[in-house]
Short mmCIF file of C-alpha atoms and ligand atoms in Angstrom, two decimals:
data_model
loop_
_atom_site.label_atom_id
_atom_site.label_comp_id
_atom_site.label_asym_id
_atom_site.label_seq_id
_atom_site.Cartn_x
_atom_site.Cartn_y
_atom_site.Cartn_z
CA UNK A 1 29.96 -21.84 6.18
CA UNK A 2 29.68 -21.04 1.98
CA UNK A 3 26.77 -18.31 1.09
CA UNK A 4 25.04 -21.26 -0.52
CA UNK A 5 24.72 -22.89 2.61
CA UNK A 6 23.53 -20.29 4.55
CA UNK A 7 20.71 -19.20 2.48
CA UNK A 8 19.37 -22.46 2.37
CA UNK A 9 19.50 -22.29 6.29
CA UNK A 10 17.41 -19.39 6.13
CA UNK A 11 19.52 -17.31 8.15
CA UNK A 12 19.57 -14.29 5.82
CA UNK A 13 18.40 -11.37 8.14
CA UNK A 14 15.12 -10.30 5.95
CA UNK A 15 14.04 -13.78 3.92
CA UNK A 16 11.23 -16.07 4.90
CA UNK A 17 11.92 -17.93 2.11
CA UNK A 18 14.07 -21.18 3.25
CA UNK A 19 11.51 -23.55 3.27
CA UNK A 20 14.27 -26.59 2.78
CA UNK A 21 11.69 -28.93 4.34
CA UNK A 22 8.56 -28.99 2.05
CA UNK A 23 7.12 -31.10 1.08
CA UNK A 24 7.58 -33.13 -2.57
CA UNK A 25 7.00 -31.51 -5.65
CA UNK A 26 3.55 -31.63 -6.86
CA UNK A 27 2.42 -32.00 -10.72
CA UNK A 28 0.01 -29.09 -11.46
CA UNK A 29 -3.03 -31.50 -11.61
CA UNK A 30 -6.11 -28.57 -10.40
CA UNK A 31 -6.83 -25.53 -9.26
CA UNK A 32 -6.16 -24.88 -6.08
CA UNK A 33 -6.10 -21.16 -5.33
CA UNK A 34 -7.94 -17.92 -6.20
CA UNK A 35 -7.40 -14.49 -7.14
CA UNK A 36 -9.82 -11.88 -7.13
CA UNK A 37 -9.26 -8.34 -8.10
CA UNK A 38 -11.71 -5.72 -7.16
CA UNK A 39 -11.10 -2.86 -9.28
CA UNK A 40 -13.98 -0.62 -8.03
CA UNK A 41 -11.96 -0.77 -4.92
CA UNK A 42 -8.87 1.79 -5.11
CA UNK A 43 -6.39 1.79 -2.16
CA UNK A 44 -4.73 4.44 -3.76
CA UNK A 45 -2.45 6.20 -6.20
CA UNK A 46 0.97 3.90 -6.55
CA UNK A 47 3.87 6.73 -6.29
CA UNK A 48 6.28 5.81 -8.96
CA UNK A 49 9.37 6.98 -6.27
CA UNK A 50 8.62 3.13 -5.04
CA UNK A 51 10.79 1.77 -7.77
CA UNK A 52 13.67 4.35 -6.30
CA UNK A 53 17.03 3.10 -6.29
CA UNK A 54 20.31 3.45 -3.87
CA UNK A 55 23.70 4.46 -4.91
CA UNK A 56 26.26 4.77 -2.05
CA UNK A 57 29.95 5.70 -2.66
CA UNK A 58 30.62 2.24 -1.39
CA UNK A 59 33.14 -0.77 -2.93
CA UNK A 60 32.43 -0.92 -6.46
CA UNK A 61 29.30 0.81 -6.47
CA UNK A 62 30.46 4.45 -8.13
CA UNK A 63 33.58 3.58 -9.23
CA UNK A 64 33.60 0.85 -11.56
CA UNK A 65 29.68 0.10 -11.17
CA UNK A 66 28.33 3.77 -12.84
CA UNK A 67 31.41 5.76 -13.26
CA UNK A 68 34.12 4.42 -15.74
CA UNK A 69 35.29 7.76 -17.30
CA UNK A 70 34.99 9.63 -20.48
CA UNK A 71 38.63 8.13 -21.82
CA UNK A 72 37.43 4.54 -20.84
CA UNK A 73 37.19 1.53 -23.21
CA UNK A 74 33.90 0.55 -21.94
CA UNK A 75 31.31 2.07 -23.59
CA UNK A 76 30.25 5.59 -21.61
CA UNK A 77 27.89 8.71 -21.84
CA UNK A 78 30.21 11.49 -20.38
CA UNK A 79 32.17 8.91 -18.22
CA UNK A 80 28.82 6.81 -17.17
CA UNK A 81 28.21 3.55 -18.38
CA UNK A 82 26.46 3.15 -21.06
CA UNK A 83 24.92 0.00 -20.48
CA UNK A 84 23.55 0.83 -17.38
CA UNK A 85 22.14 4.07 -18.31
CA UNK A 86 20.40 1.66 -21.25
CA UNK A 87 19.47 -0.67 -18.65
CA UNK A 88 17.41 1.80 -16.18
CA UNK A 89 15.93 3.50 -18.79
CA UNK A 90 14.00 0.07 -19.62
CA UNK A 91 12.65 0.03 -16.16
CA UNK A 92 11.60 3.43 -15.74
CA UNK A 93 13.87 4.44 -12.87
CA UNK A 94 12.19 6.82 -11.03
CA UNK A 95 14.21 8.37 -8.40
CA UNK A 96 18.03 7.64 -7.47
CA UNK A 97 19.50 8.35 -3.56
CA UNK A 98 22.93 9.55 -3.42
CA UNK A 99 25.89 9.73 -1.88
CA UNK A 100 24.84 7.39 0.88
CA UNK A 101 24.06 5.58 3.53
CA UNK A 102 26.91 6.19 5.79
CA UNK A 103 29.10 7.67 2.87
CA UNK A 104 26.69 10.92 3.24
CA UNK A 105 28.00 11.99 6.31
CA UNK A 106 31.40 12.05 5.69
CA UNK A 107 30.81 13.54 2.97
CA UNK A 108 31.88 17.47 1.49
CA UNK A 109 29.99 17.66 -1.62
CA UNK A 110 32.35 20.63 -2.10
CA UNK A 111 35.13 17.69 -3.11
CA UNK A 112 32.67 17.03 -5.95
CA UNK A 113 32.82 19.81 -7.69
CA UNK A 114 34.80 21.96 -9.80
CA UNK A 115 37.45 20.76 -12.66
CA UNK A 116 37.75 17.27 -12.63
CA UNK A 117 41.73 17.28 -12.17
CA UNK A 118 41.55 19.95 -9.20
CA UNK A 119 39.26 17.81 -6.94
CA UNK A 120 41.09 16.49 -3.61
CA UNK A 121 41.46 12.67 -2.97
CA UNK A 122 40.15 11.74 0.32
CA UNK A 123 39.61 8.52 2.24
CA UNK A 124 36.44 7.23 1.73
CA UNK A 125 34.18 6.40 5.08
CA UNK A 126 34.35 2.78 4.18
CA UNK A 127 38.15 3.03 3.52
CA UNK A 128 38.63 0.65 6.71
CA UNK A 129 36.39 -2.12 5.40
CA UNK A 130 38.50 -2.53 2.43
CA UNK A 131 40.44 -5.43 2.16
CA UNK A 132 44.03 -5.38 0.81
CA UNK A 133 44.08 -5.34 -3.11
CA UNK A 134 40.96 -3.45 -3.11
CA UNK A 135 41.01 -0.58 -6.22
CA UNK A 136 42.66 2.63 -4.85
CA UNK A 137 39.80 4.48 -6.15
CA UNK A 138 37.42 2.55 -3.21
CA UNK A 139 39.58 3.29 -0.62
CA UNK A 140 40.44 6.86 -1.78
CA UNK A 141 37.68 8.95 -3.29
CA UNK A 142 39.43 10.31 -6.22
CA UNK A 143 36.08 13.22 -6.31
CA UNK A 144 35.71 12.01 -10.11
CA UNK A 145 31.81 11.55 -9.46
CA UNK A 146 30.47 14.33 -8.00
CA UNK A 147 26.78 16.63 -8.01
CA UNK A 148 27.13 17.39 -11.54
CA UNK A 149 28.13 13.82 -12.70
CA UNK A 150 25.08 12.18 -9.95
CA UNK A 151 22.48 14.53 -11.22
CA UNK A 152 23.71 14.17 -14.71
CA UNK A 153 23.56 10.52 -14.69
CA UNK A 154 19.89 10.64 -12.92
CA UNK A 155 19.08 13.04 -16.43
CA UNK A 156 20.24 10.73 -18.84
CA UNK A 157 18.13 7.82 -17.26
CA UNK A 158 15.06 10.24 -16.49
CA UNK A 159 15.22 10.00 -12.97
CA UNK A 160 14.94 12.40 -10.03
CA UNK A 161 18.22 13.56 -7.55
CA UNK A 162 17.46 12.42 -4.12
CA UNK A 163 20.87 14.15 -1.99
CA UNK A 164 21.20 13.01 1.28
CA UNK A 165 23.13 15.62 3.55
CA UNK A 166 25.74 15.37 6.21
CA UNK A 167 24.81 15.72 9.41
CA UNK A 168 27.60 14.49 11.27
CA UNK A 169 30.37 16.28 9.84
CA UNK A 170 29.16 19.62 7.97
CA UNK A 171 27.12 21.96 9.55
CA UNK A 172 23.52 23.30 8.51
CA UNK A 173 24.74 26.49 6.32
CA UNK A 174 27.04 23.84 4.35
CA UNK A 175 23.87 21.87 3.40
CA UNK A 176 22.20 25.22 2.56
CA UNK A 177 24.64 26.18 0.13
CA UNK A 178 24.65 22.90 -1.45
CA UNK A 179 20.84 23.69 -2.15
CA UNK A 180 22.18 27.09 -3.31
CA UNK A 181 24.62 25.09 -5.42
CA UNK A 182 21.89 22.81 -7.41
CA UNK A 183 18.67 25.18 -6.81
CA UNK A 184 19.62 28.71 -7.20
CA UNK A 185 18.96 30.13 -10.95
CA UNK A 186 21.60 30.56 -13.80
CA UNK A 187 23.07 33.80 -13.02
CA UNK A 188 21.94 34.64 -9.42
CA UNK A 189 24.67 33.18 -7.23
CA UNK A 190 28.47 32.43 -7.50
CA UNK A 191 27.23 29.11 -6.79
CA UNK A 192 25.09 29.39 -9.55
CA UNK A 193 28.13 30.65 -11.81
CA UNK A 194 30.30 27.51 -10.93
CA UNK A 195 27.81 25.19 -11.55
CA UNK A 196 27.44 27.48 -15.37
CA UNK A 197 31.27 26.98 -15.47
CA UNK A 198 30.67 23.29 -15.35
CA UNK A 199 28.30 23.13 -18.08
CA UNK A 200 24.94 23.37 -16.11
CA UNK A 201 23.77 26.61 -16.45
CA UNK A 202 20.14 25.98 -15.59
CA UNK A 203 19.48 24.66 -11.51
CA UNK A 204 19.29 21.28 -10.89
CA UNK A 205 15.90 21.89 -9.49
CA UNK A 206 16.75 19.02 -6.70
CA UNK A 207 13.43 17.92 -4.68
CA UNK A 208 14.43 15.14 -2.16
CA UNK A 209 16.89 15.99 0.58
CA UNK A 210 17.48 13.33 2.89
CA UNK A 211 18.62 14.99 6.34
CA UNK A 212 21.41 12.82 7.69
CA UNK A 213 21.05 8.73 7.09
CA UNK A 214 20.92 6.81 10.26
CA UNK A 215 21.37 9.66 12.41
CA UNK A 216 21.16 7.38 15.40
CA UNK A 217 24.77 5.63 14.16
CA UNK A 218 27.03 6.15 11.75
CA UNK A 219 25.29 9.77 10.83
CA UNK A 220 26.89 11.15 14.18
CA UNK A 221 24.91 8.89 16.86
CA UNK A 222 23.01 11.36 18.24
CA UNK A 223 19.60 10.56 20.25
CA UNK A 224 16.33 11.35 18.42
CA UNK A 225 16.29 14.55 21.01
CA UNK A 226 19.27 16.09 19.49
CA UNK A 227 18.53 14.72 15.97
CA UNK A 228 15.58 16.35 16.24
CA UNK A 229 17.40 19.76 17.13
CA UNK A 230 19.24 19.25 14.07
CA UNK A 231 16.71 18.70 11.73
CA UNK A 232 15.42 21.52 12.50
CA UNK A 233 18.22 23.53 12.40
CA UNK A 234 19.06 22.23 8.85
CA UNK A 235 15.31 22.54 7.43
CA UNK A 236 14.71 26.05 8.75
CA UNK A 237 14.38 28.55 6.03
CA UNK A 238 16.23 26.72 3.51
CA UNK A 239 15.67 28.53 0.30
CA UNK A 240 13.56 26.88 -1.98
CA UNK A 241 13.85 29.34 -5.68
CA UNK A 242 10.53 27.82 -6.88
CA UNK A 243 11.45 24.37 -6.29
CA UNK A 244 9.37 22.55 -3.63
CA UNK A 245 11.55 20.70 -1.25
CA UNK A 246 10.93 17.37 0.30
CA UNK A 247 12.80 16.62 3.33
CA UNK A 248 13.38 13.07 4.44
CA UNK A 249 14.17 12.30 7.91
CA UNK A 250 16.74 9.81 9.44
CA UNK A 251 14.32 7.12 10.88
CA UNK A 252 14.77 4.13 13.40
CA UNK A 253 17.28 1.48 14.26
CA UNK A 254 15.37 -1.38 12.85
CA UNK A 255 12.32 -1.54 15.45
CA UNK A 256 13.61 1.39 17.98
CA UNK A 257 9.81 2.70 18.68
CA UNK A 258 11.94 5.44 20.98
CA UNK A 259 13.41 7.02 17.85
CA UNK A 260 10.48 7.45 16.01
CA UNK A 261 8.47 8.73 19.30
CA UNK A 262 11.18 10.63 20.78
CA UNK A 263 12.28 12.61 17.68
CA UNK A 264 8.35 13.40 16.65
CA UNK A 265 8.19 14.59 20.28
CA UNK A 266 10.72 17.12 20.09
CA UNK A 267 10.29 18.30 16.53
CA UNK A 268 6.99 19.06 18.13
CA UNK A 269 7.95 21.35 21.01
CA UNK A 270 8.09 23.76 19.00
CA UNK A 271 4.95 23.74 17.46
CA UNK A 272 3.36 21.88 14.68
CA UNK A 273 4.81 23.49 11.73
CA UNK A 274 8.07 22.03 11.56
CA UNK A 275 6.10 18.92 11.15
CA UNK A 276 5.08 19.75 7.93
CA UNK A 277 8.72 20.40 6.85
CA UNK A 278 9.18 16.92 7.04
CA UNK A 279 7.91 15.21 3.66
CA UNK A 280 8.92 11.27 4.97
CA UNK A 281 10.92 9.57 7.67
CA UNK A 282 13.68 6.83 6.25
CA UNK A 283 12.99 3.69 7.09
CA UNK A 284 16.12 0.81 7.32
CA UNK A 285 13.27 -1.77 8.60
CA UNK A 286 10.03 -2.04 7.14
CA UNK A 287 7.66 -3.13 10.27
CA UNK A 288 3.79 -1.04 10.93
CA UNK A 289 4.92 -0.22 14.78
CA UNK A 290 6.31 3.51 13.53
CA UNK A 291 3.56 3.77 11.66
CA UNK A 292 1.31 3.83 14.21
CA UNK A 293 3.56 6.17 16.28
CA UNK A 294 3.78 8.51 13.58
CA UNK A 295 0.07 8.56 13.61
CA UNK A 296 -0.24 9.37 17.50
CA UNK A 297 1.54 13.29 16.10
CA UNK A 298 -0.17 13.70 13.09
CA UNK A 299 -3.22 11.57 12.40
CA UNK A 300 -3.72 12.59 8.73
CA UNK A 301 -0.95 11.07 8.22
CA UNK A 302 1.03 13.63 5.75
CA UNK A 303 4.19 12.40 7.31
CA UNK A 304 4.93 9.09 4.88
CA UNK A 305 7.24 6.20 5.16
CA UNK A 306 10.61 6.69 2.65
CA UNK A 307 11.95 3.22 2.74
CA UNK A 308 15.01 4.44 1.38
CA UNK A 309 17.17 1.03 1.77
CA UNK A 310 15.70 -2.27 1.69
CA UNK A 311 17.14 -5.42 0.64
CA UNK A 312 18.78 -8.56 2.25
CA UNK A 313 22.25 -8.93 3.73
CA UNK A 314 24.21 -11.60 3.23
CA UNK A 315 27.55 -12.59 4.79
CA UNK A 316 30.56 -11.45 2.86
CA UNK A 317 32.12 -14.15 0.57
CA UNK A 318 30.13 -14.21 -2.87
CA UNK A 319 31.49 -10.91 -4.65
CA UNK A 320 31.99 -11.84 -8.34
CA UNK A 321 34.77 -8.82 -8.68
CA UNK A 322 37.40 -8.98 -5.37
CA UNK A 323 37.83 -5.78 -3.41
CA UNK A 324 33.90 -4.93 -4.06
CA UNK A 325 32.54 -4.24 -0.37
CA UNK A 326 29.21 -5.27 -0.11
CA UNK A 327 29.08 -7.00 -3.15
CA UNK A 328 26.59 -9.90 -3.76
CA UNK A 329 25.37 -12.31 -5.95
CA UNK A 330 21.81 -11.88 -6.11
CA UNK A 331 19.61 -14.77 -7.00
CA UNK A 332 16.22 -16.07 -8.47
CA UNK A 333 15.61 -16.12 -4.31
CA UNK A 334 16.23 -12.55 -3.98
CA UNK A 335 14.36 -11.91 -6.86
CA UNK A 336 11.11 -13.38 -5.12
CA UNK A 337 12.10 -11.54 -1.85
CA UNK A 338 12.15 -8.27 -4.02
CA UNK A 339 8.71 -9.13 -5.82
CA UNK A 340 7.40 -9.51 -2.52
CA UNK A 341 8.82 -6.34 -1.17
CA UNK A 342 7.65 -4.72 -3.98
CA UNK A 343 4.04 -5.93 -3.45
CA UNK A 344 3.86 -4.96 -0.26
CA UNK A 345 4.73 -1.04 -1.24
CA UNK A 346 2.05 -1.56 -4.14
CA UNK A 347 -0.35 -2.81 -1.74
CA UNK A 348 -0.08 0.51 0.82
CA UNK A 349 -0.05 3.65 -1.05
CA UNK A 350 -1.03 5.30 1.36
CA UNK A 351 2.13 5.15 3.43
CA UNK A 352 4.86 4.31 1.26
CA UNK A 353 5.85 7.33 -1.10
CA UNK A 354 9.11 6.41 -1.87
CA UNK A 355 11.70 3.20 -0.95
CA UNK A 356 15.01 2.42 -2.55
CA UNK A 357 16.53 -0.60 -3.30
CA UNK A 358 20.08 -1.17 -1.64
CA UNK A 359 21.76 -1.18 -3.52
CA UNK A 360 21.63 -0.04 -7.70
CA UNK A 361 24.96 -1.94 -8.88
CA UNK A 362 27.83 -4.13 -7.49
CA UNK A 363 26.29 -3.87 -3.62
CA UNK A 364 23.71 -6.22 -1.41
CA UNK A 365 20.37 -6.74 -3.45
CA UNK A 366 21.97 -5.15 -7.07
CA UNK A 367 19.97 -5.06 -10.02
CA UNK A 368 23.06 -5.32 -11.87
CA UNK A 369 26.84 -6.47 -11.50
CA UNK A 370 29.13 -4.95 -13.86
CA UNK A 371 33.05 -5.05 -13.86
CA UNK A 372 35.28 -3.44 -16.50
CA UNK A 373 33.84 -4.00 -19.87
CA UNK A 374 31.62 -6.72 -18.15
CA UNK A 375 27.54 -6.53 -17.34
CA UNK A 376 24.66 -8.60 -16.94
CA UNK A 377 21.24 -7.90 -15.01
CA UNK A 378 20.38 -9.73 -12.38
CA UNK A 379 17.02 -11.33 -11.09
CA UNK A 380 16.49 -8.63 -8.90
CA UNK A 381 16.76 -6.15 -12.15
CA UNK A 382 14.46 -8.32 -13.84
CA UNK A 383 11.70 -8.25 -10.93
CA UNK A 384 12.00 -4.14 -11.64
CA UNK A 385 11.10 -4.67 -14.97
CA UNK A 386 8.46 -6.74 -14.24
CA UNK A 387 6.44 -4.37 -12.12
CA UNK A 388 7.62 -1.29 -13.75
CA UNK A 389 4.30 -1.14 -15.10
CA UNK A 390 2.59 -1.01 -12.02
CA UNK A 391 3.95 2.84 -11.58
CA UNK A 392 1.32 5.48 -11.13
CA UNK A 393 -1.59 3.41 -11.40
CA UNK A 394 -4.50 2.73 -9.30
CA UNK A 395 -3.86 0.05 -6.44
CA UNK A 396 -6.65 -2.58 -6.10
CA UNK A 397 -8.06 -4.38 -3.42
CA UNK A 398 -6.58 -8.31 -4.42
CA UNK A 399 -7.38 -11.23 -2.51
CA UNK A 400 -5.32 -14.22 -2.64
CA UNK A 401 -6.41 -17.81 -1.53
CA UNK A 402 -3.57 -20.58 -1.84
CA UNK A 403 -2.82 -23.18 0.49
CA UNK A 404 -0.16 -22.20 2.87
CA UNK A 405 3.21 -23.54 2.99
CA UNK A 406 4.31 -25.41 5.89
CA UNK A 407 8.00 -25.98 6.37
CA UNK A 408 10.37 -26.44 9.54
CA UNK A 409 11.75 -23.15 11.04
CA UNK A 410 14.68 -23.93 13.53
CA UNK A 411 13.12 -27.20 14.41
CA UNK A 412 10.15 -25.77 14.84
CA UNK A 413 6.75 -26.16 12.67
CA UNK A 414 5.97 -22.59 10.36
CA UNK A 415 3.46 -21.26 8.21
CA UNK A 416 3.68 -19.23 4.92
CA UNK A 417 1.36 -17.79 2.63
CA UNK A 418 1.54 -19.81 -0.44
CA UNK A 419 0.54 -16.86 -3.32
CA UNK A 420 0.40 -13.06 -2.72
CA UNK A 421 0.59 -10.00 -4.91
CA UNK A 422 -0.62 -6.82 -6.33
CA UNK A 423 -2.77 -5.42 -8.72
CA UNK A 424 -2.85 -1.71 -10.04
CA UNK A 425 -5.69 -0.37 -12.53
CA UNK A 426 -4.25 1.75 -15.88
CA UNK A 427 -7.29 2.63 -17.38
CA UNK A 428 -8.24 -0.14 -19.54
CA UNK A 429 -4.88 -2.07 -18.42
CA UNK A 430 -4.70 -4.18 -15.10
CA UNK A 431 -1.28 -4.95 -14.26
CA UNK A 432 -1.52 -8.10 -11.63
CA UNK A 433 2.06 -9.23 -10.23
CA UNK A 434 2.16 -12.56 -8.29
CA UNK A 435 5.18 -14.50 -6.20
CA UNK A 436 4.81 -18.10 -5.62
CA UNK A 437 7.80 -18.47 -3.04
CA UNK A 438 7.03 -22.66 -2.46
CA UNK A 439 10.55 -23.77 -3.39
CA UNK A 440 8.54 -27.09 -4.86
CA UNK A 441 5.10 -26.43 -5.24
CA UNK A 442 3.59 -25.14 -8.27
CA UNK A 443 0.14 -22.94 -7.66
CA UNK A 444 -2.55 -22.97 -10.17
CA UNK A 445 -4.81 -20.05 -9.78
CA UNK A 446 -8.46 -19.05 -10.79
CA UNK A 447 -7.95 -15.36 -11.62
CA UNK A 448 -11.39 -13.20 -11.20
CA UNK A 449 -11.80 -9.68 -11.60
CA UNK A 450 -14.85 -8.68 -9.83
CA UNK A 451 -17.34 -6.91 -12.56
CA UNK A 452 -14.93 -7.25 -15.87
CA UNK A 453 -14.15 -9.40 -18.08
CA UNK A 454 -10.74 -10.38 -19.57
CA UNK A 455 -10.37 -10.03 -23.09
CA UNK A 456 -6.75 -10.43 -23.26
CA UNK A 457 -3.53 -11.38 -21.36
CA UNK A 458 0.37 -11.75 -21.70
CA UNK A 459 1.96 -13.15 -19.04
CA UNK A 460 6.01 -13.05 -17.72
CA UNK A 461 7.61 -15.55 -15.91
CA UNK A 462 10.68 -15.64 -13.74
CA UNK A 463 11.77 -18.87 -12.38
CA UNK A 464 14.25 -21.77 -12.08
CA UNK A 465 14.14 -24.89 -11.03
CA UNK A 466 16.83 -23.94 -8.71
CA UNK A 467 16.01 -21.40 -6.61
CA UNK A 468 19.56 -20.07 -5.61
CA UNK A 469 20.07 -19.80 -9.73
CA UNK A 470 22.16 -16.67 -11.06
CA UNK A 471 23.08 -14.89 -13.85
CA UNK A 472 27.26 -14.01 -14.15
CA UNK A 473 29.21 -12.34 -16.77
CA UNK A 474 29.48 -15.74 -18.15
CA UNK A 475 25.76 -16.93 -17.81
CA UNK A 476 23.60 -13.68 -18.21
CA UNK A 477 20.57 -15.17 -19.04
CA UNK A 478 20.94 -18.59 -16.95
CA UNK A 479 17.58 -16.85 -15.04
CA UNK A 480 15.63 -14.54 -17.55
CA UNK A 481 12.15 -13.52 -17.73
CA UNK A 482 9.93 -15.64 -19.95
CA UNK A 483 7.05 -13.59 -21.78
CA UNK A 484 3.78 -15.05 -24.07
CA UNK A 485 0.05 -14.31 -24.76
CA UNK A 486 -2.32 -16.19 -22.23
CA UNK A 487 -5.08 -18.16 -23.41
CA UNK A 488 -8.21 -16.57 -21.76
CA UNK A 489 -11.42 -18.40 -21.61
CA UNK A 490 -15.05 -17.00 -21.06
CA UNK A 491 -13.83 -13.39 -20.23
CA UNK A 492 -11.64 -15.67 -17.38
CA UNK A 493 -8.01 -16.82 -16.75
CA UNK A 494 -6.57 -20.00 -14.77
CA UNK A 495 -3.02 -19.75 -14.69
CA UNK A 496 -0.46 -21.57 -13.37
CA UNK A 497 2.31 -19.85 -11.05
CA UNK A 498 5.76 -22.46 -10.86
CA UNK A 499 7.24 -22.99 -7.43
CA UNK A 500 10.27 -20.31 -6.81
CA UNK A 501 8.04 -17.61 -9.11
CA UNK A 502 7.52 -14.16 -9.81
CA UNK A 503 5.19 -13.34 -12.30
CA UNK A 504 3.98 -10.22 -13.95
CA UNK A 505 0.35 -10.40 -16.00
CA UNK A 506 -0.64 -7.33 -17.75
CA UNK A 507 -4.79 -7.84 -18.34
CA UNK A 508 -6.40 -6.26 -21.53
CA UNK A 509 -10.26 -5.90 -20.14
CA UNK A 510 -13.18 -5.77 -22.14
O1 AHR B 601 23.61 -0.09 2.22
C1 AHR B 601 25.10 -0.09 2.94
C2 AHR B 601 24.61 0.89 4.19
O2 AHR B 601 23.67 0.42 4.63
C3 AHR B 601 24.44 1.99 4.26
O3 AHR B 601 25.38 3.00 3.98
C4 AHR B 601 23.73 2.34 5.78
O4 AHR B 601 22.79 3.22 5.45
C5 AHR B 601 22.92 0.89 6.13
O5 AHR B 601 23.05 0.59 7.22
#
C-alpha cells in the first residue's frame, strides 16, 4: 500500500485524523462554535522545554542533517548546517536530546571526543536496518559528531543539551566520567583538560541526563525492578560541580502499567530519597494511567512526565533521500497532529516538564528535511514556529464548543471533537492556538475573553486544500503559514478556522 493510501485509511499509529467519510464541504455561513478563555484561571506555567527536540544518530539525522563537516560546500558553522541553525533559532528551540533513542545504549561517549582524525569508526546500532546503498556514515559511525559538537550545536541555537546515557553496555562509572567530562571545572580534572584541548575550556554544565532509553527493550531488556536498581546505581552520588542534575528515568513500553509501578516500587525499597533523584519519567506513549500510578507513590507529583519521543510513525517508503532510515515526509496532516499534541502539553503544565518531537530532521515527524545542499521546512516545522510564543506563558483555562465530527472508523461510526487548542497569557498578550481537524468543514468561532476586551489580533494559519500536501526541496512553500491582522469588533473577535488547519492568534488585550 502506498503511504498516501495508508494515511487515508487511518492506519497510522497515533493519529485519529482520517475522517475520510465526513460529510460534503460546507460553506462558511454563520458562527457555529465558541471559544471562551478564562484568563483568571491559570493552569500553571508552560515549560519552554515541552517544545524540545530529539536527534538520534540514526539514518540521515546527524550525518547529512545536522553535521556536514567543516570542509563541506554546504554553508556551515564549525561543520554544523547553517540553515538548520538559522531555523532553530527562529523557533526558540529550548532543549535537544541526543544521541538516542536506541542508539544511546550502544554508544561510548569516549569515541566521540578528542582529535577528529583519531576517533574510531564504529558499527552504528541501526546498521542492520540500513538498506544497501545507504551512505557509509549511516552504517559505520565516523564519530565526527560527538559530545563537543553536539553541545556546540546546542549553544549555537540557544538550547540546553539533554544527553542520554548508555545503561545497557557501559558502566555507572563511565556515566560518572561523562558527567565529569562535561561539567567538571576548567583545569580541575584530566577530563576537563581533554575538553579544553578540544577548545572547550569552560564546563558545558549539562543539566538533563537520561538514564538509558527504553530500558525494557533496546536499552537492556530489563525488568522494571532490574532497571530501578540500575537507575539507583547510576544516579547515586554523581558529582554536581554546582550544576543541578535532572535525571530522566526510562519509562514504560506504551501502556505497560507494570513497568511504571514496578520501577517506582523498587526505587522506594531503599526509602524515599532515591525518588527525589528522579526529575521525570520518560513516556513514549502519552496516557494518563502512568500519571495516576506515579501519584500513588508520589502524591505531590514531584516527578514529572518527560514525553521525550512523540510523533506519528508510518510504514517505510516515503523517504526523500534513499538510505535515510525512518525518514518520512511530514504532511499537513502531521502538522495538524503536532498542533493537537502541543496543545495537550500546554493544557497540562502541571504534568509535562519536557517533550521532544521525534525527530528533528530527516526522521519520522521531522521539522526539517535536508540532503546535501538542499533543505526545506516541513509543515511540522511551521507548527513549532507558530506555537513558540506559548513558551513560558501562563496556561489559562479555555473552553471550546464546536460541532462534533462524525466519521466512519473501520466500519463503525465514531466521533471526534470539532475544535480544540490552548491559550497562554504573557502580560497583555494572549496566545491562542487552535486546531480544526475536520478535512472538509470550516468552523466559525466567536472568541470571548472572560473579563477582558480584545484590542488587536494578529493571526497565522497553516492549511491547504489537500490534507496530504507537503513541502519538498523543489516546492518548499507548498504548505506555509499565512499571517495577517484580524478585525476586532467591540472588543470581541469572530474567526473562521479553515478545514484541516492549525491557527495561532496573538491577541493584545485592552
Ligand atoms: O525514534 C526512533 C526510535 O524509536 C528510538 O531509537 C527509540 O527510542 C524508539 O523506539
